[in-house]
mmCIF file of C-alpha atoms in Angstrom:
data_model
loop_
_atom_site.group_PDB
_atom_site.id
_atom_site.type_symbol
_atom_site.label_atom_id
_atom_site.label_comp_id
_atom_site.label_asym_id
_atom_site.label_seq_id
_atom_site.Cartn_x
_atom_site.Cartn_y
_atom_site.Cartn_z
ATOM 1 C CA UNK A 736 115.443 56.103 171.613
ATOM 2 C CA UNK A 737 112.644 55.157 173.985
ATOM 3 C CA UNK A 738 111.309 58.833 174.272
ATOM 4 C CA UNK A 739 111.852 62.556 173.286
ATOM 5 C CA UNK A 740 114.712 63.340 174.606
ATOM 6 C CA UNK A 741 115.415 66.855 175.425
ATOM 7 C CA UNK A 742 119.085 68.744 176.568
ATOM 8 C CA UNK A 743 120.079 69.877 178.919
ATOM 9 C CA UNK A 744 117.227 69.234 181.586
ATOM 10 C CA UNK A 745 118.334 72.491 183.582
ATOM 11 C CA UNK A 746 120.054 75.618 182.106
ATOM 12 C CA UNK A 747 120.903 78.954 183.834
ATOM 13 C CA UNK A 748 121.746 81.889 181.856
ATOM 14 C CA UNK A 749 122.604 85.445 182.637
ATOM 15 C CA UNK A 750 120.964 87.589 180.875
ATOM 16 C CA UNK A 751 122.408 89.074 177.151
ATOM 17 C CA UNK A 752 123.425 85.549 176.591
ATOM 18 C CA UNK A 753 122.741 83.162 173.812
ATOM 19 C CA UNK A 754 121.278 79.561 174.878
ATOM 20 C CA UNK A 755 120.468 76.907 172.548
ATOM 21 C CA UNK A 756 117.866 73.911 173.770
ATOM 22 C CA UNK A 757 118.367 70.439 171.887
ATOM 23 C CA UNK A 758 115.280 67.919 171.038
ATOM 24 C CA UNK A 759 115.700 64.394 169.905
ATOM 25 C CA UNK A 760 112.712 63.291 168.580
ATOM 26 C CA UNK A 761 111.447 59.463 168.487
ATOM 27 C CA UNK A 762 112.974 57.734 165.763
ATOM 28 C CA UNK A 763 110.822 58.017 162.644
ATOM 29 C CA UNK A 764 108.755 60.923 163.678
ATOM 30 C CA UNK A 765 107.633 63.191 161.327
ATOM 31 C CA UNK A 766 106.013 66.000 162.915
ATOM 32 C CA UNK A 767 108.178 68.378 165.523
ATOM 33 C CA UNK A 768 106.496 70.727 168.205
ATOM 34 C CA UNK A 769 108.250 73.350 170.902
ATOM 35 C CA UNK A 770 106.442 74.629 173.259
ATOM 36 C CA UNK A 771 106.984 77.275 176.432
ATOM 37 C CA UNK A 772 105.309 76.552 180.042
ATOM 38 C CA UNK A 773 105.548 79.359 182.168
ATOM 39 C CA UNK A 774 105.348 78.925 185.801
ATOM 40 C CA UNK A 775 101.715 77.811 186.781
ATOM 41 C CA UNK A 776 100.549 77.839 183.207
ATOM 42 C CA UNK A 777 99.521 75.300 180.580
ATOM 43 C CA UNK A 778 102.400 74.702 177.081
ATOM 44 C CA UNK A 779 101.818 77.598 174.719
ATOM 45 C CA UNK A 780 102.652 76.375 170.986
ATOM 46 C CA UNK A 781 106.291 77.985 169.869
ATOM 47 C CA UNK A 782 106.829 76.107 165.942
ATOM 48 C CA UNK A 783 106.203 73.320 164.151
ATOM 49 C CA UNK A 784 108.230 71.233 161.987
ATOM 50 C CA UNK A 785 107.262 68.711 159.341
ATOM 51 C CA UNK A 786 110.240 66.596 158.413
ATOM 52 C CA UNK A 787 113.230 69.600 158.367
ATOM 53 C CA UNK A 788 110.318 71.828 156.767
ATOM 54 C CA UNK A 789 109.200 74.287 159.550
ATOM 55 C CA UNK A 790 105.442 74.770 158.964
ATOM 56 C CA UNK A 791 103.832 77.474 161.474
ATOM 57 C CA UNK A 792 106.215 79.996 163.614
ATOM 58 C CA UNK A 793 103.484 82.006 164.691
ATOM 59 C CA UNK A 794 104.192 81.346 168.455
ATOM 60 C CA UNK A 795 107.819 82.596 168.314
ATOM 61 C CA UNK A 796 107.455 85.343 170.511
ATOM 62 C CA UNK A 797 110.162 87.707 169.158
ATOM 63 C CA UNK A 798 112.885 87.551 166.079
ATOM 64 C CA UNK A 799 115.012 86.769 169.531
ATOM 65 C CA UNK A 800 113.577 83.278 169.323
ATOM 66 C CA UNK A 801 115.273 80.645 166.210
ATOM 67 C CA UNK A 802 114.220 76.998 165.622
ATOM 68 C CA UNK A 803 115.840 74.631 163.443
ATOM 69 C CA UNK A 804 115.165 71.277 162.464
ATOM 70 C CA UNK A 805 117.855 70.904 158.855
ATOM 71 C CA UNK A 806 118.305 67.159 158.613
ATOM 72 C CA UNK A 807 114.089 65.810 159.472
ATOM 73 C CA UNK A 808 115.264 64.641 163.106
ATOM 74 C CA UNK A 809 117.342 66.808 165.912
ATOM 75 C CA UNK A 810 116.103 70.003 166.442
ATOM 76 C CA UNK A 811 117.210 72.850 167.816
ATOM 77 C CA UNK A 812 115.589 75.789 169.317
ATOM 78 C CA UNK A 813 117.829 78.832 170.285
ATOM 79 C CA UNK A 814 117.535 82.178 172.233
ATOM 80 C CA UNK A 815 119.102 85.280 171.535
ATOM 81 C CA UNK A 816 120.024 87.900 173.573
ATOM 82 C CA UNK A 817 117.813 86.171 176.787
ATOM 83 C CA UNK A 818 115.443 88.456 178.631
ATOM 84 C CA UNK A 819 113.928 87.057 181.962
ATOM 85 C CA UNK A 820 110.944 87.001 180.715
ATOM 86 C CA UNK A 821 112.585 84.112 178.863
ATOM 87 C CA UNK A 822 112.805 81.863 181.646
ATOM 88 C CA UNK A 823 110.118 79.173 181.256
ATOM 89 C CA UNK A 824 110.136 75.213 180.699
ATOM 90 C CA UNK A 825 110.926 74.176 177.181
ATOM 91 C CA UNK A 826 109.199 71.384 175.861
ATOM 92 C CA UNK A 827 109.312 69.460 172.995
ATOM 93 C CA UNK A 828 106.991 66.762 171.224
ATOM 94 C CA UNK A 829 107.096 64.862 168.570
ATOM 95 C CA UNK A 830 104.423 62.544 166.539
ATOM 96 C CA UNK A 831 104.147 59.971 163.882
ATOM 97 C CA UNK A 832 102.642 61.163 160.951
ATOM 98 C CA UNK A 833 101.560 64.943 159.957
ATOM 99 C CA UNK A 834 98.960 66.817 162.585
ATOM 100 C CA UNK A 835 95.335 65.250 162.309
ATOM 101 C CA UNK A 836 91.975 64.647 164.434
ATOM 102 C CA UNK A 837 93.157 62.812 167.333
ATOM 103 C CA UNK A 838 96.958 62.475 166.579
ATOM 104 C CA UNK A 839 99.080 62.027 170.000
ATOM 105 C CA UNK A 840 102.094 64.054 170.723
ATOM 106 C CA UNK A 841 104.954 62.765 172.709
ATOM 107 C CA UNK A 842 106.324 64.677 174.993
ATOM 108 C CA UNK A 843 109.796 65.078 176.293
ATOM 109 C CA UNK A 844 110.798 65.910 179.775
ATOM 110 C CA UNK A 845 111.414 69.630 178.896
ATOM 111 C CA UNK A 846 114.140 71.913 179.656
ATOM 112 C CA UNK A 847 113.990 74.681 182.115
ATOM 113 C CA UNK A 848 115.518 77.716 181.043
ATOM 114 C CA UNK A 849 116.317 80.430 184.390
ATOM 115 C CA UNK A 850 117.787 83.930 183.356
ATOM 116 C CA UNK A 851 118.977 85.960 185.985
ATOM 117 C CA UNK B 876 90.446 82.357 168.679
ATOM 118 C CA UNK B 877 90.254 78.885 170.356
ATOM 119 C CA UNK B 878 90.970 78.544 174.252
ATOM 120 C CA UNK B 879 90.653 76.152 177.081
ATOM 121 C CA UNK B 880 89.390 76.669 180.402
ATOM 122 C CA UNK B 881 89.857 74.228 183.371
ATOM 123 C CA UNK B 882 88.824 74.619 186.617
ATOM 124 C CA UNK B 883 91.728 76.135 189.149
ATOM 125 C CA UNK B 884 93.372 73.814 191.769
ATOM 126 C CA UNK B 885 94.638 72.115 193.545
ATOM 127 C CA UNK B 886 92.385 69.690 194.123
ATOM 128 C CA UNK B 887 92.662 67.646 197.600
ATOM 129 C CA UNK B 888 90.731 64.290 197.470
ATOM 130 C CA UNK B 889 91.028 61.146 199.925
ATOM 131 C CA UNK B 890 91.317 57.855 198.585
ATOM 132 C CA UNK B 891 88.653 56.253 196.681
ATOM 133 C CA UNK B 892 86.453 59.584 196.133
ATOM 134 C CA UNK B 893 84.945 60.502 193.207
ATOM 135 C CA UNK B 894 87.257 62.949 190.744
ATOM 136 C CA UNK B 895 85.662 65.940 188.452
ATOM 137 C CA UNK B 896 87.958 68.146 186.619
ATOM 138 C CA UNK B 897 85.585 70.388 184.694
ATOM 139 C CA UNK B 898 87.022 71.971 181.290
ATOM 140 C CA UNK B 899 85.018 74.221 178.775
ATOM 141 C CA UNK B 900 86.290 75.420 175.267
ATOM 142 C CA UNK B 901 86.061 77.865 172.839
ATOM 143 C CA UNK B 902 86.323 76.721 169.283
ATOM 144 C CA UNK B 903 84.850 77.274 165.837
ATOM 145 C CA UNK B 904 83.895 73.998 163.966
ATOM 146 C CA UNK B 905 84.823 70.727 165.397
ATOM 147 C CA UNK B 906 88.064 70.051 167.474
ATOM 148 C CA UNK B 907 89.412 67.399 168.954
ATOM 149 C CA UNK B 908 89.462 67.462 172.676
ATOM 150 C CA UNK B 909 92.669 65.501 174.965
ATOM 151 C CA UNK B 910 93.544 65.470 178.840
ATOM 152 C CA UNK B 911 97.465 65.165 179.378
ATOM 153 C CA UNK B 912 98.625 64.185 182.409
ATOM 154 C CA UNK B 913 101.858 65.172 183.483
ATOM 155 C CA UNK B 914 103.352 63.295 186.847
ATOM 156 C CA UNK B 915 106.100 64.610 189.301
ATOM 157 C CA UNK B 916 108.937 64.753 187.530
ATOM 158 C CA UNK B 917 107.634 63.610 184.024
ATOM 159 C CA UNK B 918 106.490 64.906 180.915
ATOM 160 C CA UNK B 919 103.074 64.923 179.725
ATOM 161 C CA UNK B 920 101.520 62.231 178.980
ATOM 162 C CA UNK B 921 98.304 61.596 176.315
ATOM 163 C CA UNK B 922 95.530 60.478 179.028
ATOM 164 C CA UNK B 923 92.781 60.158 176.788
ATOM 165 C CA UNK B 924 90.999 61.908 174.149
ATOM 166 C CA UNK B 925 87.867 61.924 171.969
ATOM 167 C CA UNK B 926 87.796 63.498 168.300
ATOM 168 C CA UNK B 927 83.728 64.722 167.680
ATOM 169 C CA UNK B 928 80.850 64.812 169.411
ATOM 170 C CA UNK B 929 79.504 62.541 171.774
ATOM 171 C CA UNK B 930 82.436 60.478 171.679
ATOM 172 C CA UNK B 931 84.296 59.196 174.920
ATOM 173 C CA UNK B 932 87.546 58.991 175.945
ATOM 174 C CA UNK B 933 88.477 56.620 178.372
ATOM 175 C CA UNK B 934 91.930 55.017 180.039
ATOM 176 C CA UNK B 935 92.700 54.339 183.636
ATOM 177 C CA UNK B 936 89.101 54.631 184.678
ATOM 178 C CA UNK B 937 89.318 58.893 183.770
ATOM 179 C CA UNK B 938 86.171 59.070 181.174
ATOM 180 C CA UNK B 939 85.754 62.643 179.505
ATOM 181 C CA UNK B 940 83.005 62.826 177.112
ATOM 182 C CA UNK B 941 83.139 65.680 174.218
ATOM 183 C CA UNK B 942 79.872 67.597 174.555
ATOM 184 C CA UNK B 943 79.396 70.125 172.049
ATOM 185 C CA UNK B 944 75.418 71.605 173.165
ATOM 186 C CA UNK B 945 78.173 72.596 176.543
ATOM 187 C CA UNK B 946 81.201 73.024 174.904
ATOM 188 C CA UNK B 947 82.677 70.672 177.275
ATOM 189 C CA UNK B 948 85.128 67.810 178.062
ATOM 190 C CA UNK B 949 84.970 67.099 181.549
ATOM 191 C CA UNK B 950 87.418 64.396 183.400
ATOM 192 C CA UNK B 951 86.206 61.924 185.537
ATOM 193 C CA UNK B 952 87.037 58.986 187.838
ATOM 194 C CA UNK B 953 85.107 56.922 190.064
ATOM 195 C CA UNK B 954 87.672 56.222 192.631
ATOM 196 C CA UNK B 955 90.968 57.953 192.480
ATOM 197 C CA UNK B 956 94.390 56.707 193.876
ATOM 198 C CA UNK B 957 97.363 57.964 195.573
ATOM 199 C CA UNK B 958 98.883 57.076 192.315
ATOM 200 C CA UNK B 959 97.013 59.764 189.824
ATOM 201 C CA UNK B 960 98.401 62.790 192.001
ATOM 202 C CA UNK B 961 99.415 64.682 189.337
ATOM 203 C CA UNK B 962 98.839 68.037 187.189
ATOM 204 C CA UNK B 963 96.199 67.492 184.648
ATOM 205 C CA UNK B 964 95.303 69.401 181.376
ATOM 206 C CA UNK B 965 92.722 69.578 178.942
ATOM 207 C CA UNK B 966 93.352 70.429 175.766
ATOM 208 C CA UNK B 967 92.260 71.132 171.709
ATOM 209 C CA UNK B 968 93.501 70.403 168.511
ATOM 210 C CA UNK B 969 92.002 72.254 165.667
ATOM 211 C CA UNK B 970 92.336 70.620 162.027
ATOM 212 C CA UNK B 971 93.484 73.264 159.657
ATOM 213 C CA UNK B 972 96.511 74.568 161.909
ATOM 214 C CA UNK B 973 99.336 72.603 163.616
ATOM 215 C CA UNK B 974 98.996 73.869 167.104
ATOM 216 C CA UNK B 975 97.327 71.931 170.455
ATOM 217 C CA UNK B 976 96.228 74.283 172.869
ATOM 218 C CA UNK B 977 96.167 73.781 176.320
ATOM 219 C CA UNK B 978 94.421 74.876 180.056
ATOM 220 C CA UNK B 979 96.292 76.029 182.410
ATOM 221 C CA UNK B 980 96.209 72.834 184.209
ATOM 222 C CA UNK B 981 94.703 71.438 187.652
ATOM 223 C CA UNK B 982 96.883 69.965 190.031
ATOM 224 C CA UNK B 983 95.426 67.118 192.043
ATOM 225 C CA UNK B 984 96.258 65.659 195.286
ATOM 226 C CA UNK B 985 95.242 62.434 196.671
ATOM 227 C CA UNK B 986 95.378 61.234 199.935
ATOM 228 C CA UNK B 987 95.513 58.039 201.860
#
């Protein structure tokens, strides 16, 4: 595709339930990123994939949070058991080659994630 | 650890004035410094970016030059348009991890 592409662009959940976020990355793209925006705030780094190889979880905020990425493209990012401290904007990225000085993430649209 | 600071908005400008965002950073070594731009209803976008020191980074007429005696990367533009309203943030990449980290963002408003 032309973009990241990121589903679905709105999701509403009530809280307890399971939600899983979807990121197609641009053809070809090595590299994978999710990242959270809260409200007012700048993206806070979530995972990162190389290829289907996830590389650095440290910004999973709890064991409630699961990403996926099995086949080197689609990845998936899922939610356990959401809190509402949960709700936030989703974003993906994804870039060329492996993270270097000056590489350029694309970003998708980002999906925002409401528990009540 | 590594952070960003930008300056808090919004920021209200007429037509044709003169745009500073200021961001500072805190970083060990030598980073590479962005501003994304992310318009209504859009993801964020690369704006520009400049990778050691002294370089600039320029597109659009925004400039940002990557000072390292001020731990700086301001953003600047000579005459802004209706057109860059938008939320703007600065950010750092560190080599040796996998994670850009980002301001909080300034939101700016232009004005006819």
């Amino acid at each position: 595709g032309a973009g990241v592409s990121q589903s679905p662009r709105y999701k509403v959940a009530k809280r307890g339930q399971d939600v899983a976020l979807r990121c197609d990355p641009i053809s070809g793209h090595v590299s994978l990123f999710w990242y959270q925006q809260a409200l007012g705030q700048g993206p806070e780094f979530l995972t990162y994939f190389q290829n289907e190889a996830q590389l650095d979880k440290s910004g999973l905020p709890s064991d409630r949070f699961f990403a996926e990425r099995p086949e080197g493209s689609v990845s998936t990012l899922k939610i356990q058991r959401t809190q509402q401290e949960d709700s936030a904007v989703y974003l993906c990225a994804s870039s060329l080659a492996g993270m270097g000085p000056g590489t350029e993430a694309f970003f998708g649209q980002g999906t925002r994630l409401t528990v009540v | 650890g590594n952070s960003v600071t930008q300056m808090e908005g919004p920021v209200t400008l007429s037509e044709e004035a003169f745009l500073t965002i200021n961001c500072t950073y805190t970083a060990t070594g030598y980073p590479s410094l962005f501003w994304y731009v992310q318009y209504p209803g859009e993801g964020l976008q690369l704006l520009l970016k400049a990778t050691k020191a002294d370089d600039k980074g320029s597109n659009k007429g925004f400039e940002a030059t990557y000072r390292k005696e001020t731990t700086s990367f301001h953003l600047e533009k000579g005459s802004v348009q209706v057109s860059d309203s938008a939320v703007y943030f600065c950010a750092l990449f560190h080599t040796g991890g996998f994670k850009t980290i980002f301001g909080a963002g300034t939101r700016l408003f232009v004005k006819a």
